PDB file of C-alpha atoms in Angstrom:
ATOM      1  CA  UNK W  28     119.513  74.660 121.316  1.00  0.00           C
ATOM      2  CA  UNK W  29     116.995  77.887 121.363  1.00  0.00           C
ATOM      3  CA  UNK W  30     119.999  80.399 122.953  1.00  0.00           C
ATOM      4  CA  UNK W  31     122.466  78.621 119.954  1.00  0.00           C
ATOM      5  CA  UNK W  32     119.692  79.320 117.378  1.00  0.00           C
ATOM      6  CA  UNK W  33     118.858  82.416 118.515  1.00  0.00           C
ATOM      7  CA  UNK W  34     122.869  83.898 118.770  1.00  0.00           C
ATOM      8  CA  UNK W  35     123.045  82.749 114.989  1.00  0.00           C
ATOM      9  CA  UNK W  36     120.243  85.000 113.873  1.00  0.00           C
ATOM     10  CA  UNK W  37     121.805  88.155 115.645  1.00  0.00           C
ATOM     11  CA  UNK W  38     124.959  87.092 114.111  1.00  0.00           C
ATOM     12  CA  UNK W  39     122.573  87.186 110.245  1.00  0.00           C
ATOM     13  CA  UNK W  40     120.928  90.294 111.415  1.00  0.00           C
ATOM     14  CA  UNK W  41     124.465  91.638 111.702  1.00  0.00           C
ATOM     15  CA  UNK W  42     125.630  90.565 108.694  1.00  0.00           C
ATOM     16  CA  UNK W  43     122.229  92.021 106.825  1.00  0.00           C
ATOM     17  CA  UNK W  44     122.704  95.180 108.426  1.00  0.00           C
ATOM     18  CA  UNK W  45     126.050  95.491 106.323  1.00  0.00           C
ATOM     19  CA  UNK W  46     124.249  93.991 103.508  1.00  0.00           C
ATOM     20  CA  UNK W  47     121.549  96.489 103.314  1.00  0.00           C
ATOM     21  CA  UNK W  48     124.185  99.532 103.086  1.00  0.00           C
ATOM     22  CA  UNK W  49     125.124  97.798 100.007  1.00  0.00           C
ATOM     23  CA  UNK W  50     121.728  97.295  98.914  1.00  0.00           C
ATOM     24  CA  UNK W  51     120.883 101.448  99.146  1.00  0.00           C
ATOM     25  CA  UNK W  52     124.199 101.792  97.332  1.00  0.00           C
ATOM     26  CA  UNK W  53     122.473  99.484  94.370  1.00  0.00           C
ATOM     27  CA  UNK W  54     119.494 101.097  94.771  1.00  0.00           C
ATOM     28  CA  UNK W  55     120.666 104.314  94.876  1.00  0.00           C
ATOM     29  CA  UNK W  56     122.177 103.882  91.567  1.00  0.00           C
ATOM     30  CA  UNK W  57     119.139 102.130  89.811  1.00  0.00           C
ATOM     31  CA  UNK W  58     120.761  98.838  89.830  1.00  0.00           C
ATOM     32  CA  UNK W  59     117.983  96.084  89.848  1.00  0.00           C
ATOM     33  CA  UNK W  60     117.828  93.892  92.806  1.00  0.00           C
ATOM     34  CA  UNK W  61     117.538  90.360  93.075  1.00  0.00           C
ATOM     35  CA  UNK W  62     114.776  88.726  95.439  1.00  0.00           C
ATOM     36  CA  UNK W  63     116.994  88.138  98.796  1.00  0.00           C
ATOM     37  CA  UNK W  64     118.383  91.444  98.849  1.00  0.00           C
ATOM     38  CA  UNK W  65     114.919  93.069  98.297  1.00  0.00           C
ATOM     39  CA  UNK W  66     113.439  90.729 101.353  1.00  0.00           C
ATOM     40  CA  UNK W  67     117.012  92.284 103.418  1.00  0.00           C
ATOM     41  CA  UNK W  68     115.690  96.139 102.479  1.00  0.00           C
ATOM     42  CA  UNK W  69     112.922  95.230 103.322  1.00  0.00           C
ATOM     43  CA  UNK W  70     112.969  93.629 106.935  1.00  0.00           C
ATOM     44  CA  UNK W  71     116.410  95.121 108.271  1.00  0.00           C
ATOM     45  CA  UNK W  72     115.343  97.980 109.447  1.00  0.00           C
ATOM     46  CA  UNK W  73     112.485  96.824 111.694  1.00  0.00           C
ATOM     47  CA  UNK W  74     115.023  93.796 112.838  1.00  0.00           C
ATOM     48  CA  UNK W  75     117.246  96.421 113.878  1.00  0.00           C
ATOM     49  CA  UNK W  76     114.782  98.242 115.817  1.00  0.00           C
ATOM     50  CA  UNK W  77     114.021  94.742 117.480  1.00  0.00           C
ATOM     51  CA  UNK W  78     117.545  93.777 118.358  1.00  0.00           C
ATOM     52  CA  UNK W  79     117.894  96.165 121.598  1.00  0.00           C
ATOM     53  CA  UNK W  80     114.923  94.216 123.503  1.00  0.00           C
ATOM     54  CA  UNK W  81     115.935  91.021 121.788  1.00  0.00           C
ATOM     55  CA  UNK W  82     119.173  90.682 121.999  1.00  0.00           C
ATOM     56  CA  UNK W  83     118.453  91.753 125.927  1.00  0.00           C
ATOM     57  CA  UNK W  84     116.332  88.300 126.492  1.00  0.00           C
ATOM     58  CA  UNK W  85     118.572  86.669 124.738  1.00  0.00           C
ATOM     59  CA  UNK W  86     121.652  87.291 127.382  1.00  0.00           C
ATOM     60  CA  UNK W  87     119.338  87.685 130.754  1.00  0.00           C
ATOM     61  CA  UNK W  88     116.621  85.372 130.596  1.00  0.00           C
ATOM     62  CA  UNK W  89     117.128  83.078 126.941  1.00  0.00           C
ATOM     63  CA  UNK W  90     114.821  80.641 128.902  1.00  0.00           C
ATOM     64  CA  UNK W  91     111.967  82.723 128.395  1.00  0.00           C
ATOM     65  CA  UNK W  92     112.112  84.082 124.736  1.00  0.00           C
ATOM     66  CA  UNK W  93     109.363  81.215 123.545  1.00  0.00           C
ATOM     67  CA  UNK W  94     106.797  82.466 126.027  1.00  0.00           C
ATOM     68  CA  UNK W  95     107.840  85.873 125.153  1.00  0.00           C
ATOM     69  CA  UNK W  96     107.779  85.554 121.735  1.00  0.00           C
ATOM     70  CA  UNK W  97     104.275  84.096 121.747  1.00  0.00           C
ATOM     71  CA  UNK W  98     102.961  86.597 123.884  1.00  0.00           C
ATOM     72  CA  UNK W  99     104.369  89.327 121.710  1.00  0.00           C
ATOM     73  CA  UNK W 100     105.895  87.915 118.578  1.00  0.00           C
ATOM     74  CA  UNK W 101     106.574  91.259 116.896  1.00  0.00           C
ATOM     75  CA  UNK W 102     109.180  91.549 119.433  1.00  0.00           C
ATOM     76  CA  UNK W 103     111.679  88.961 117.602  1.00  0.00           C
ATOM     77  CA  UNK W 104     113.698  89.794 114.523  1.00  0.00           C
ATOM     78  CA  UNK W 105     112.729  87.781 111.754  1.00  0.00           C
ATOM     79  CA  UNK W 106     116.394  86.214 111.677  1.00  0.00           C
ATOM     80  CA  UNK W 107     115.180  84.796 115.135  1.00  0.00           C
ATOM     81  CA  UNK W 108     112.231  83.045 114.061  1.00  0.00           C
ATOM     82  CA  UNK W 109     111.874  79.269 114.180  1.00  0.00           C
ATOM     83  CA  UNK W 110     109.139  77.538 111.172  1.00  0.00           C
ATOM     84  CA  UNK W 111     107.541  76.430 114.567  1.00  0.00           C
ATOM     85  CA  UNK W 112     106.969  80.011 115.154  1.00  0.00           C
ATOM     86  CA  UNK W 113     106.248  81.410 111.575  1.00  0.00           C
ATOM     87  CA  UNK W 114     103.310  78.539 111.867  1.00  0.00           C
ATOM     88  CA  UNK W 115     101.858  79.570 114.403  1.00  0.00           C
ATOM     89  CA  UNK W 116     101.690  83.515 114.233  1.00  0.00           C
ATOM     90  CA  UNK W 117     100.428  82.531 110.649  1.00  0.00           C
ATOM     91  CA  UNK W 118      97.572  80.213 112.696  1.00  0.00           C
ATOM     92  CA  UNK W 119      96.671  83.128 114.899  1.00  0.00           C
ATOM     93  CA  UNK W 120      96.660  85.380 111.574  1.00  0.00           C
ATOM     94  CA  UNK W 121      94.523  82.836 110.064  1.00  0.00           C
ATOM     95  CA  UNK W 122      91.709  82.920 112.423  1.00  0.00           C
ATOM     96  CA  UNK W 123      91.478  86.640 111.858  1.00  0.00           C
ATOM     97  CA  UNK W 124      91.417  86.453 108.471  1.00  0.00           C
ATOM     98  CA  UNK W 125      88.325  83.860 108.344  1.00  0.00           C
ATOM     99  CA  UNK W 126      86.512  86.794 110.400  1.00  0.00           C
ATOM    100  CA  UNK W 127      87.204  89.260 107.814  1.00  0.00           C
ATOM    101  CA  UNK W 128      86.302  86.772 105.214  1.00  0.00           C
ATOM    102  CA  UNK W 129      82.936  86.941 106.448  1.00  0.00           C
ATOM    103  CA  UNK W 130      82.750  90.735 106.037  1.00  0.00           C
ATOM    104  CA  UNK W 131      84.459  90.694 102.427  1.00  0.00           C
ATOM    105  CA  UNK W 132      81.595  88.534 101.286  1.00  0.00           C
ATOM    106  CA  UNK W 133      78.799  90.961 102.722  1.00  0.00           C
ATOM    107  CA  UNK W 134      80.597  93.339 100.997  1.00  0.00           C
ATOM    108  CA  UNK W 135      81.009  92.148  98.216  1.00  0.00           C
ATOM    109  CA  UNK W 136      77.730  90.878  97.742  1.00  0.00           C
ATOM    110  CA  UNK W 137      75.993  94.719  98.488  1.00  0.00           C
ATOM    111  CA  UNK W 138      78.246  95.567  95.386  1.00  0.00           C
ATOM    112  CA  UNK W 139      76.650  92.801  93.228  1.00  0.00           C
ATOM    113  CA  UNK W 140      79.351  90.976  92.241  1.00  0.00           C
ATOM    114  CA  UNK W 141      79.280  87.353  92.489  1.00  0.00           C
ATOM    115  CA  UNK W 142      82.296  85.154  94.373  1.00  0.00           C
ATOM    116  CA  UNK W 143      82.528  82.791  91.508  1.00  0.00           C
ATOM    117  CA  UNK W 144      83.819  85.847  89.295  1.00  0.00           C
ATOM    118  CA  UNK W 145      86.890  86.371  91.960  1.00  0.00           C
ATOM    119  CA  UNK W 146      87.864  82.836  91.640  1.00  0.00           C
ATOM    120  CA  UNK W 147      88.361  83.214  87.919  1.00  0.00           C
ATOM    121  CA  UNK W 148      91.656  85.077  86.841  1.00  0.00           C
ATOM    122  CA  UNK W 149      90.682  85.901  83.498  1.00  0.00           C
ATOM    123  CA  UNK W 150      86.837  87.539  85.156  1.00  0.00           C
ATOM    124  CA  UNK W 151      89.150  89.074  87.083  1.00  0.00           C
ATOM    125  CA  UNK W 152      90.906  91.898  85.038  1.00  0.00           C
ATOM    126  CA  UNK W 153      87.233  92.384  83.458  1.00  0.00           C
ATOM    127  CA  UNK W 154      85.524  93.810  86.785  1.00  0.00           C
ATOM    128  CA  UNK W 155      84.845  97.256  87.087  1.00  0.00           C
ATOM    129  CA  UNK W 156      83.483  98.755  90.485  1.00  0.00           C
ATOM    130  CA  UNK W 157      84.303 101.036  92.709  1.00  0.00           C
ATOM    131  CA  UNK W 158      85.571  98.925  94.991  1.00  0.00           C
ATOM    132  CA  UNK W 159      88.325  97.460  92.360  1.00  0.00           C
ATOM    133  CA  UNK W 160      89.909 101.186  91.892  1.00  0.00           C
ATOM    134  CA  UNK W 161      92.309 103.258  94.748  1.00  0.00           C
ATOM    135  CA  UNK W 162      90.391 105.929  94.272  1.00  0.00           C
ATOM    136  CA  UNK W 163      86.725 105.508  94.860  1.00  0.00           C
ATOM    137  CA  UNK W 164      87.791 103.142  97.459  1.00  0.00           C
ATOM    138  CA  UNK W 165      85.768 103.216 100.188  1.00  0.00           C
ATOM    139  CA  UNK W 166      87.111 103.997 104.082  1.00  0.00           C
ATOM    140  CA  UNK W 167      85.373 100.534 105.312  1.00  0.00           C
ATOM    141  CA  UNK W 168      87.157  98.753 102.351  1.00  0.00           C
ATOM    142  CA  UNK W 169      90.560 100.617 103.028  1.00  0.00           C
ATOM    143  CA  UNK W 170      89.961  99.342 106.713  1.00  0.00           C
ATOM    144  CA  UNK W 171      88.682  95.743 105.773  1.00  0.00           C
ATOM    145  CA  UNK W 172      91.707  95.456 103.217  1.00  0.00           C
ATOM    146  CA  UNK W 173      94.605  96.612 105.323  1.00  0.00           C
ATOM    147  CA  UNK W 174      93.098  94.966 108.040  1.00  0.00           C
ATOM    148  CA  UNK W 175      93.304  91.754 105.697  1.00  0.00           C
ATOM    149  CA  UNK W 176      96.591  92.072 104.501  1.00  0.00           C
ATOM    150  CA  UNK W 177      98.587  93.170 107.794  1.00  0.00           C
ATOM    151  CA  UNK W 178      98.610  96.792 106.954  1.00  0.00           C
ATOM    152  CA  UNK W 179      98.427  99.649 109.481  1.00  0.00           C
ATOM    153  CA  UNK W 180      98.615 103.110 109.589  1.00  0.00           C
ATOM    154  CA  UNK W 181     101.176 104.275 111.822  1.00  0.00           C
ATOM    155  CA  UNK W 182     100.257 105.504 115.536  1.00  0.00           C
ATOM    156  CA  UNK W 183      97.715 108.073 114.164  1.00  0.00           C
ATOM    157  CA  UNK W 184      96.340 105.498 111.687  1.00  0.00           C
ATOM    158  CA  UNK W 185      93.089 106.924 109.502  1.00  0.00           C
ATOM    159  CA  UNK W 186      91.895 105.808 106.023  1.00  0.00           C
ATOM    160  CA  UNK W 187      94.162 108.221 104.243  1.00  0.00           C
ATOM    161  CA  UNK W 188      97.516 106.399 106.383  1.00  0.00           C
ATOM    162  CA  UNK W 189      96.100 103.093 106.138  1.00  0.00           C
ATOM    163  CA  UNK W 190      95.303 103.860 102.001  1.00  0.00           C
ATOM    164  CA  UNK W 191      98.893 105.165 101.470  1.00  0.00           C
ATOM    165  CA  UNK W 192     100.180 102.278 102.785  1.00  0.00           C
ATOM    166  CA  UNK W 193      98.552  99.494 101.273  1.00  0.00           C
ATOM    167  CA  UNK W 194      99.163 101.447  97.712  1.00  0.00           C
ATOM    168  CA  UNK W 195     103.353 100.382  99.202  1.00  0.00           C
ATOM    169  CA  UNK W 196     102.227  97.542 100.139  1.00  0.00           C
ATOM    170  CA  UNK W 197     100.712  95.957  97.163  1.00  0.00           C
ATOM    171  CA  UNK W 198     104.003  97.524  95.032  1.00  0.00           C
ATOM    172  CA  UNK W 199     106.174  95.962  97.100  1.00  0.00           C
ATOM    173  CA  UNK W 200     104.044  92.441  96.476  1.00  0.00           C
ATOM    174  CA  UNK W 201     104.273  93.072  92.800  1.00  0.00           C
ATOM    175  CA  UNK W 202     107.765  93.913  92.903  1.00  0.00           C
ATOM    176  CA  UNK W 203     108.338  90.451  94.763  1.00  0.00           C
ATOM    177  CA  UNK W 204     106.170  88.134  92.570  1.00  0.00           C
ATOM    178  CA  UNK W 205     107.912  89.132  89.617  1.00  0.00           C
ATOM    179  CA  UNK W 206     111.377  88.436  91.221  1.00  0.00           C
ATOM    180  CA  UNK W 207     109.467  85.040  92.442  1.00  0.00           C
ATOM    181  CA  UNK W 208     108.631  84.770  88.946  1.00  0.00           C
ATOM    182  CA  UNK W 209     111.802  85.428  87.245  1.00  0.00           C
ATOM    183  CA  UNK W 210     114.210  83.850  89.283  1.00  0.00           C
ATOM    184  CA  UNK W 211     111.658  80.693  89.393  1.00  0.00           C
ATOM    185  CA  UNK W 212     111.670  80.723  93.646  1.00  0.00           C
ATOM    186  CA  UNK W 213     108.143  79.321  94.269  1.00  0.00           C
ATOM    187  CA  UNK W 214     109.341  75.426  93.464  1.00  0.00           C
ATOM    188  CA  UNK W 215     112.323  76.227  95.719  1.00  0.00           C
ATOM    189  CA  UNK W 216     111.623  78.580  98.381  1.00  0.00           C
ATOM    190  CA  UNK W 217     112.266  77.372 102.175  1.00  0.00           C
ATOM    191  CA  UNK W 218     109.483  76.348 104.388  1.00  0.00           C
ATOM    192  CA  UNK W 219     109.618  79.779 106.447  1.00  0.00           C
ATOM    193  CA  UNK W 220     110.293  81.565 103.517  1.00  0.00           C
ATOM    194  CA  UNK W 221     107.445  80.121 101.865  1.00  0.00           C
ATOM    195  CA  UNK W 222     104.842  80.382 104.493  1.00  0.00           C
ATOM    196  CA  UNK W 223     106.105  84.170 105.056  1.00  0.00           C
ATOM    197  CA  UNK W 224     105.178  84.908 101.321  1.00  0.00           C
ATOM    198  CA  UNK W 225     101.914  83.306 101.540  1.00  0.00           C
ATOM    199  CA  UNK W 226     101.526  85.387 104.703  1.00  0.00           C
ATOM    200  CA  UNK W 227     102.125  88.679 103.187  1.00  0.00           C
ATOM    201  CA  UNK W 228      99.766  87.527 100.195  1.00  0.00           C
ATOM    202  CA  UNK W 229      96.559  86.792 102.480  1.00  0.00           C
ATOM    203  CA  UNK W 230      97.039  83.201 101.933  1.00  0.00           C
ATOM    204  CA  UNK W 231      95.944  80.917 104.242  1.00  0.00           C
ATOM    205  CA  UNK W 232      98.824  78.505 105.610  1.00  0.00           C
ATOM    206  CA  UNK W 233      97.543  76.945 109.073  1.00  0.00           C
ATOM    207  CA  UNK W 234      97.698  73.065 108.770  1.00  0.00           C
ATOM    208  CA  UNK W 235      98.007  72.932 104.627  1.00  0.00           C
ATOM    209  CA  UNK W 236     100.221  71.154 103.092  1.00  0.00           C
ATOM    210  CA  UNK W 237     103.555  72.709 101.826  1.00  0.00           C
ATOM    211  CA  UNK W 238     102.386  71.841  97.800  1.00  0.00           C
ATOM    212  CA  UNK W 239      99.327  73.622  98.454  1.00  0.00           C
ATOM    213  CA  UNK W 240     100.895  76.385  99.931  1.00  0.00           C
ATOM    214  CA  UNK W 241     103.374  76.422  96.732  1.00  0.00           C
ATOM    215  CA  UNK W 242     100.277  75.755  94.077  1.00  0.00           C
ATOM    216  CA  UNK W 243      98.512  78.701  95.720  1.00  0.00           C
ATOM    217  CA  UNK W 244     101.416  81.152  95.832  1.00  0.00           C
ATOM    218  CA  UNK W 245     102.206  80.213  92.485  1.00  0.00           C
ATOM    219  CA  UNK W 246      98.472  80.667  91.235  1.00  0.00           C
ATOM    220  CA  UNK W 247      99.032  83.998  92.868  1.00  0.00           C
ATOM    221  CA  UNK W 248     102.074  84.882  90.658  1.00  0.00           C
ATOM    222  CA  UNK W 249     100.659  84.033  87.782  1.00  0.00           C
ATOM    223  CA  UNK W 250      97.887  86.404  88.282  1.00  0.00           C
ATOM    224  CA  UNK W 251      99.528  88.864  89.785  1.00  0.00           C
ATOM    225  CA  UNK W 252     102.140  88.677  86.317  1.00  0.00           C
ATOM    226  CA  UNK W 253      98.999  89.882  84.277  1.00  0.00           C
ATOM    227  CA  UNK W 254      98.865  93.548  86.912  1.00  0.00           C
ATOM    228  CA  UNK W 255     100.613  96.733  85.394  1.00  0.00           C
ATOM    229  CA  UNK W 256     101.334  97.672  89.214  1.00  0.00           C
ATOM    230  CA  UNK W 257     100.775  97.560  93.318  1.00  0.00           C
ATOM    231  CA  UNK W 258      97.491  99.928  92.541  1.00  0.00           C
ATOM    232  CA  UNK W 259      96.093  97.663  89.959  1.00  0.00           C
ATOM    233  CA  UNK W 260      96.423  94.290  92.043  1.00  0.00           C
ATOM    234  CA  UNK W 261      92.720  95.292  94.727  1.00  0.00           C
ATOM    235  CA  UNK W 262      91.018  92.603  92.241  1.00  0.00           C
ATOM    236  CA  UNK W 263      93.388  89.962  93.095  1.00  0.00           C
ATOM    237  CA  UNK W 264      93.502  91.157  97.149  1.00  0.00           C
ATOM    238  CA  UNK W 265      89.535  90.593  97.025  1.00  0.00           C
ATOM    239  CA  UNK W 266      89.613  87.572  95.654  1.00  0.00           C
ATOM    240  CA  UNK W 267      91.657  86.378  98.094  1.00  0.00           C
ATOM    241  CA  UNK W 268      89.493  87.665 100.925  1.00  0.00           C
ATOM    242  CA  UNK W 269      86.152  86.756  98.924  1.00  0.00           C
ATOM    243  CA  UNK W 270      88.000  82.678  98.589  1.00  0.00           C
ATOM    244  CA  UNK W 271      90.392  82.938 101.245  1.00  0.00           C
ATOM    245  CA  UNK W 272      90.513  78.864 101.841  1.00  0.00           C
ATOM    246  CA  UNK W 273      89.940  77.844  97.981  1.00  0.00           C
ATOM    247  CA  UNK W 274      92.214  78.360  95.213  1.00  0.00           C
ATOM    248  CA  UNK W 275      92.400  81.329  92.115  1.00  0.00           C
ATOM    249  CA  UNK W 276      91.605  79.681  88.677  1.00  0.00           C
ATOM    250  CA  UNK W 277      94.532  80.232  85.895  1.00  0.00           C
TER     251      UNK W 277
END
């Protein structure tokens, strides 16, 4: 059942692979794209670096790809991933989190700014500190964030890579809850599909149940909908990390 499971996702990481030349074409031509080809740009092309090693298990030794895959789960193409799987990488991702929970709230408590006024969305776009704006970000918070929200900075990673890329980051996430948004996905969205986007959010998803993951993601939206862009969404990201178990007010 695994090695039949496992041959169809190679065979949908194929077919994405000739999807996403399409999807550059669009792209290339300022065509807007709709929310599954966006999630194909965006995962193909570290699938396709995973397919070699992959696609090796999968023909020499299928027997061991669970093992392997929870030893090293980066090391499976997310075509190849089972909901068992997505759960528990997000359980392992979870008890990291609650760690850096911990440190958002020392944080954010040295700034003087109190937890209840993350948990409300309309406090929210009324905060002003340093900590709220790109640039007087500090290097810790660039750190604590991208730490947070499963953002690194290459091989050579320092506050400037790590600050770039959560600026990409948090466009891409406000690129993808308005396509949530508009095309009304967060009532609909698959169980894998659903926990990934909570994932990628900082959202909790270990052992809570699938309308809670839905009424949280769609909180998140909704917030998120009020943001003129990736840069202005650090209020909403510290929420989450000052709350990270509890729920955004709308």
């Amino acid at each position: 059942g695994f090695v039949s499971f496992y041959k169809g996702g190679l065979k949908e990481l194929l077919q994405n692979n000739k999807a996403a030349k399409v999807i550059a074409a669009k792209v290339q031509n300022g065509e807007e794209l709709t929310r599954s080809e966006l999630q194909i740009r965006r995962r193909t092309p570290g699938d396709k670096l995973r397919l070699v090693p992959f696609g090796f298990l999968v023909v020499i030794i299928p027997e061991l790809i669970p093992l392997t895959i929870w030893l090293f789960p980066g090391v499976c193409p997310s075509t190849c991933v089972t909901f068992g799987q997505t759960v528990k990488m997000g359980r392992k991702q979870d008890v990291v989190r609650l760690k850096l929970h911990a440190q958002a709230l020392q944080r954010i408590a040295e700034a003087g700014i109190k937890p209840g006024d993350l948990a409300v969305a309309s406090k929210l776009e009324k905060l002003d500190h340093e900590i709220f704006q790109f640039e007087t970000l500090a290097d810790q918070d660039v750190q604590l964030i991208a730490k947070y929200m499963g953002v690194n900075g290459g091989l050579f990673a320092n506050a400037t890579a790590l600050k770039k890329n959560l600026r990409l980051e948090l466009d891409y996430l406000h690129r993808d809850d308005q396509l949530l948004t508009k095309e009304s996905l967060v009532g609909s969205l698959g169980l894998t599909e659903l926990h990934r986007a909570c994932q990628e959010r900082g959202i909790p998803t270990a052992d809570y149940p699938e309308q809670q993951l839905r009424n949280s993601l769609d909180a998140w939206t909704k917030v998120s909908g009020a943001a003129k862009g990736g840069s202005t969404m650090l209020p909403i990201v510290w929420s989450r990390l000052a709350l990270f178990n509890k729920a955004i007010k709308v």
